[in-house]
Structure formats: C-alpha cells, structure tokens
Amino acid sequence: MTATVARLGTRLAALLGVISLGACSVLPRPDPPTVYALPQPQAPASTVTTVPEPEWSLQIATPLAPAAVNRSAITVLPRPDLVNNYRGARWSDPAPILFRDALVRRLQLSHPGAVITSDDSDVPTRYKLVGRLDAFQSEYRNGQPQIVIHYQAQLLGGDAQSAVAVRRFDISLAPGSTAVGDVVAGFGQAVQQLDGQVQAWLNAVIPASPPSASAASPTP
C-alpha cells in the first residue's frame, strides 16, 4: 500500500511539473522598455563667446538627488503623495547624469575656448559646480502634466574650493500632451531653459569672483 501511494505521489509531482513548464512557455514576454535620451543642445551662433581658459576652467559635478529622482525611470506624480513612473519607458541614464551631461554640452558649445568637464574626468579645474537635483519629474495638476525641475547650485572656486556663489533654479513647463513622447520632449525643453539660466548665472559670477589665494598674494 505504501509503495502504491509513493508511486502515485511521484506521478502527480511529474504531472504538475509538466503543467508548470507548459504554463511558463505560454506566458507573454514583457516588451522591452523604450529608452529616451534628452535632445542635444544647439547653441545659437550669437551666444557663442570665447572665454579665456584661466577664467573658465570648470567641472560640472553630478548633482545629488533623492531616490525618486536618482534613477532611470521617468518619474511621474499623479498626485502629490504618489510617486510613480511611466510604464514601458525609461531614460538612457539616471536623471542626475542626464542633467549633468546636458549642462556640460551646453557650456562646451557656448564657451569653446574654455575647459568644461564632468566629474568623470580627472582634469584639474579652477572652478567646480556642485548641487542637488531635488526634482526632475512630471507632476499632474488639474489633470494635466507639468514638467518640474528644481536644481540647487553652488559654485566652488579658488585653491581651497570655497563657495563663490549659490543659486536655486526652478522650471515648470507644460508638455504638448499626456503622451510619453510629448512628456519627454517637454523634459528636453525644460532642461534647455534651465541650462540657459545656469549659463547666464555662471557668465555673471565667474568673471566677478575673487582670484585664488596664490594669485592674490602680493609680489615681494
């Protein structure tokens, strides 16, 4: 009797295994996500300036960011207390890296005579731009999305890399529609607006910043 029960149990286990394999084989495979990158910045010829390299030697650091921002998912807030993401879509890199690289490209285009690097490079620079990317998301307001970017910037300079200037940048922009492609295009427009504001700020504060301690020392 015991042997018969054991044989039945073995056959049942085998049957269940076959059923499980069959079920797995017919489950639909999820489609790979669509990967989006920010559009390449285009600097108008009228804004291109040649800046002496000693003044414009600048490293752009990857900004710090909260967990909801520091990821490749395209973040959306359907309501203020709910953080979600667009299904089937993601950024080509985590948002802070996308943001940093877009700013580096913008400044390199508009200041071809300067040294502009990211913190991926070990080239020494006179100035360093650090900061926090507090928001990089789509927020629904009255049923419509708004692209929201908040960036707190701090310019460090001199031999001691002390604070030279601090400023907060806030952008809010309505995309063309709720479609993911239009939302991504809205992110591109918002980043270009913010990068333009950062560039104008740097143009103002870097030439006016005090020289390094060694440069300021009187000649004996």
PDB file of C-alpha atoms in Angstrom, residues 100-178:
ATOM      1  CA  ARG A 100      24.853  66.908 -15.839  1.00  0.00           C
ATOM      2  CA  ASP A 101      25.761  65.821 -19.356  1.00  0.00           C
ATOM      3  CA  ALA A 102      23.223  68.191 -20.927  1.00  0.00           C
ATOM      4  CA  LEU A 103      24.707  71.121 -18.974  1.00  0.00           C
ATOM      5  CA  VAL A 104      28.272  70.134 -19.916  1.00  0.00           C
ATOM      6  CA  ARG A 105      27.356  70.005 -23.619  1.00  0.00           C
ATOM      7  CA  ARG A 106      25.548  73.359 -23.442  1.00  0.00           C
ATOM      8  CA  LEU A 107      28.542  75.091 -21.841  1.00  0.00           C
ATOM      9  CA  GLN A 108      31.044  73.460 -24.186  1.00  0.00           C
ATOM     10  CA  LEU A 109      29.074  74.731 -27.185  1.00  0.00           C
ATOM     11  CA  SER A 110      28.691  78.261 -25.879  1.00  0.00           C
ATOM     12  CA  HIS A 111      32.259  78.579 -24.490  1.00  0.00           C
ATOM     13  CA  PRO A 112      34.546  76.805 -26.978  1.00  0.00           C
ATOM     14  CA  GLY A 113      37.656  78.475 -25.556  1.00  0.00           C
ATOM     15  CA  ALA A 114      37.082  77.138 -22.042  1.00  0.00           C
ATOM     16  CA  VAL A 115      37.800  73.862 -20.277  1.00  0.00           C
ATOM     17  CA  ILE A 116      34.436  72.331 -19.332  1.00  0.00           C
ATOM     18  CA  THR A 117      34.445  68.803 -17.909  1.00  0.00           C
ATOM     19  CA  SER A 118      32.281  66.498 -15.814  1.00  0.00           C
ATOM     20  CA  ASP A 119      33.312  64.706 -12.653  1.00  0.00           C
ATOM     21  CA  ASP A 120      34.019  61.626 -14.797  1.00  0.00           C
ATOM     22  CA  SER A 121      37.225  63.434 -15.779  1.00  0.00           C
ATOM     23  CA  ASP A 122      40.307  63.871 -13.615  1.00  0.00           C
ATOM     24  CA  VAL A 123      41.378  67.088 -15.362  1.00  0.00           C
ATOM     25  CA  PRO A 124      42.013  69.728 -12.656  1.00  0.00           C
ATOM     26  CA  THR A 125      39.833  72.834 -12.907  1.00  0.00           C
ATOM     27  CA  ARG A 126      39.754  76.210 -11.195  1.00  0.00           C
ATOM     28  CA  TYR A 127      36.017  76.063 -10.511  1.00  0.00           C
ATOM     29  CA  LYS A 128      33.568  73.316  -9.694  1.00  0.00           C
ATOM     30  CA  LEU A 129      29.783  73.393  -9.917  1.00  0.00           C
ATOM     31  CA  VAL A 130      28.056  71.129  -7.399  1.00  0.00           C
ATOM     32  CA  GLY A 131      24.438  70.923  -6.358  1.00  0.00           C
ATOM     33  CA  ARG A 132      21.241  68.982  -5.716  1.00  0.00           C
ATOM     34  CA  LEU A 133      18.642  67.932  -8.240  1.00  0.00           C
ATOM     35  CA  ASP A 134      15.619  67.980  -5.948  1.00  0.00           C
ATOM     36  CA  ALA A 135      13.004  67.383  -8.653  1.00  0.00           C
ATOM     37  CA  PHE A 136      13.120  66.008 -12.201  1.00  0.00           C
ATOM     38  CA  GLN A 137       9.627  64.773 -12.825  1.00  0.00           C
ATOM     39  CA  SER A 138       6.204  65.140 -14.372  1.00  0.00           C
ATOM     40  CA  GLU A 139       3.509  66.312 -11.957  1.00  0.00           C
ATOM     41  CA  TYR A 140      -0.206  66.224 -12.716  1.00  0.00           C
ATOM     42  CA  ARG A 141      -2.023  69.466 -11.946  1.00  0.00           C
ATOM     43  CA  ASN A 142      -5.719  69.779 -12.741  1.00  0.00           C
ATOM     44  CA  GLY A 143      -5.462  66.625 -14.808  1.00  0.00           C
ATOM     45  CA  GLN A 144      -2.574  67.885 -16.971  1.00  0.00           C
ATOM     46  CA  PRO A 145       1.153  67.101 -16.673  1.00  0.00           C
ATOM     47  CA  GLN A 146       3.742  69.712 -15.790  1.00  0.00           C
ATOM     48  CA  ILE A 147       7.480  69.135 -16.175  1.00  0.00           C
ATOM     49  CA  VAL A 148       9.098  70.222 -12.895  1.00  0.00           C
ATOM     50  CA  ILE A 149      12.847  70.637 -12.312  1.00  0.00           C
ATOM     51  CA  HIS A 150      14.426  72.047  -9.138  1.00  0.00           C
ATOM     52  CA  TYR A 151      18.214  72.474  -9.059  1.00  0.00           C
ATOM     53  CA  GLN A 152      20.162  73.983  -6.164  1.00  0.00           C
ATOM     54  CA  ALA A 153      23.588  75.050  -7.489  1.00  0.00           C
ATOM     55  CA  GLN A 154      26.776  76.021  -5.675  1.00  0.00           C
ATOM     56  CA  LEU A 155      29.885  77.297  -7.437  1.00  0.00           C
ATOM     57  CA  LEU A 156      33.170  76.440  -5.733  1.00  0.00           C
ATOM     58  CA  GLY A 157      36.449  78.115  -6.648  1.00  0.00           C
ATOM     59  CA  GLY A 158      39.952  79.044  -5.637  1.00  0.00           C
ATOM     60  CA  ASP A 159      42.668  76.831  -4.251  1.00  0.00           C
ATOM     61  CA  ALA A 160      40.507  75.875  -1.280  1.00  0.00           C
ATOM     62  CA  GLN A 161      37.418  75.283  -3.457  1.00  0.00           C
ATOM     63  CA  SER A 162      35.367  77.554  -1.211  1.00  0.00           C
ATOM     64  CA  ALA A 163      31.855  78.720  -2.079  1.00  0.00           C
ATOM     65  CA  VAL A 164      31.791  81.550  -4.630  1.00  0.00           C
ATOM     66  CA  ALA A 165      28.054  81.770  -5.370  1.00  0.00           C
ATOM     67  CA  VAL A 166      24.830  79.882  -4.669  1.00  0.00           C
ATOM     68  CA  ARG A 167      21.526  79.912  -6.542  1.00  0.00           C
ATOM     69  CA  ARG A 168      18.354  77.852  -6.888  1.00  0.00           C
ATOM     70  CA  PHE A 169      16.808  77.223 -10.309  1.00  0.00           C
ATOM     71  CA  ASP A 170      13.147  76.233 -10.776  1.00  0.00           C
ATOM     72  CA  ILE A 171      11.466  75.309 -14.041  1.00  0.00           C
ATOM     73  CA  SER A 172       7.817  74.376 -14.632  1.00  0.00           C
ATOM     74  CA  LEU A 173       6.670  73.703 -18.194  1.00  0.00           C
ATOM     75  CA  ALA A 174       3.558  72.144 -19.751  1.00  0.00           C
ATOM     76  CA  PRO A 175       4.261  69.477 -22.405  1.00  0.00           C
ATOM     77  CA  GLY A 176       2.200  69.235 -25.558  1.00  0.00           C
ATOM     78  CA  SER A 177       0.037  66.363 -24.275  1.00  0.00           C
ATOM     79  CA  THR A 178      -0.054  63.459 -21.831  1.00  0.00           C
TER      80      THR A 178
END
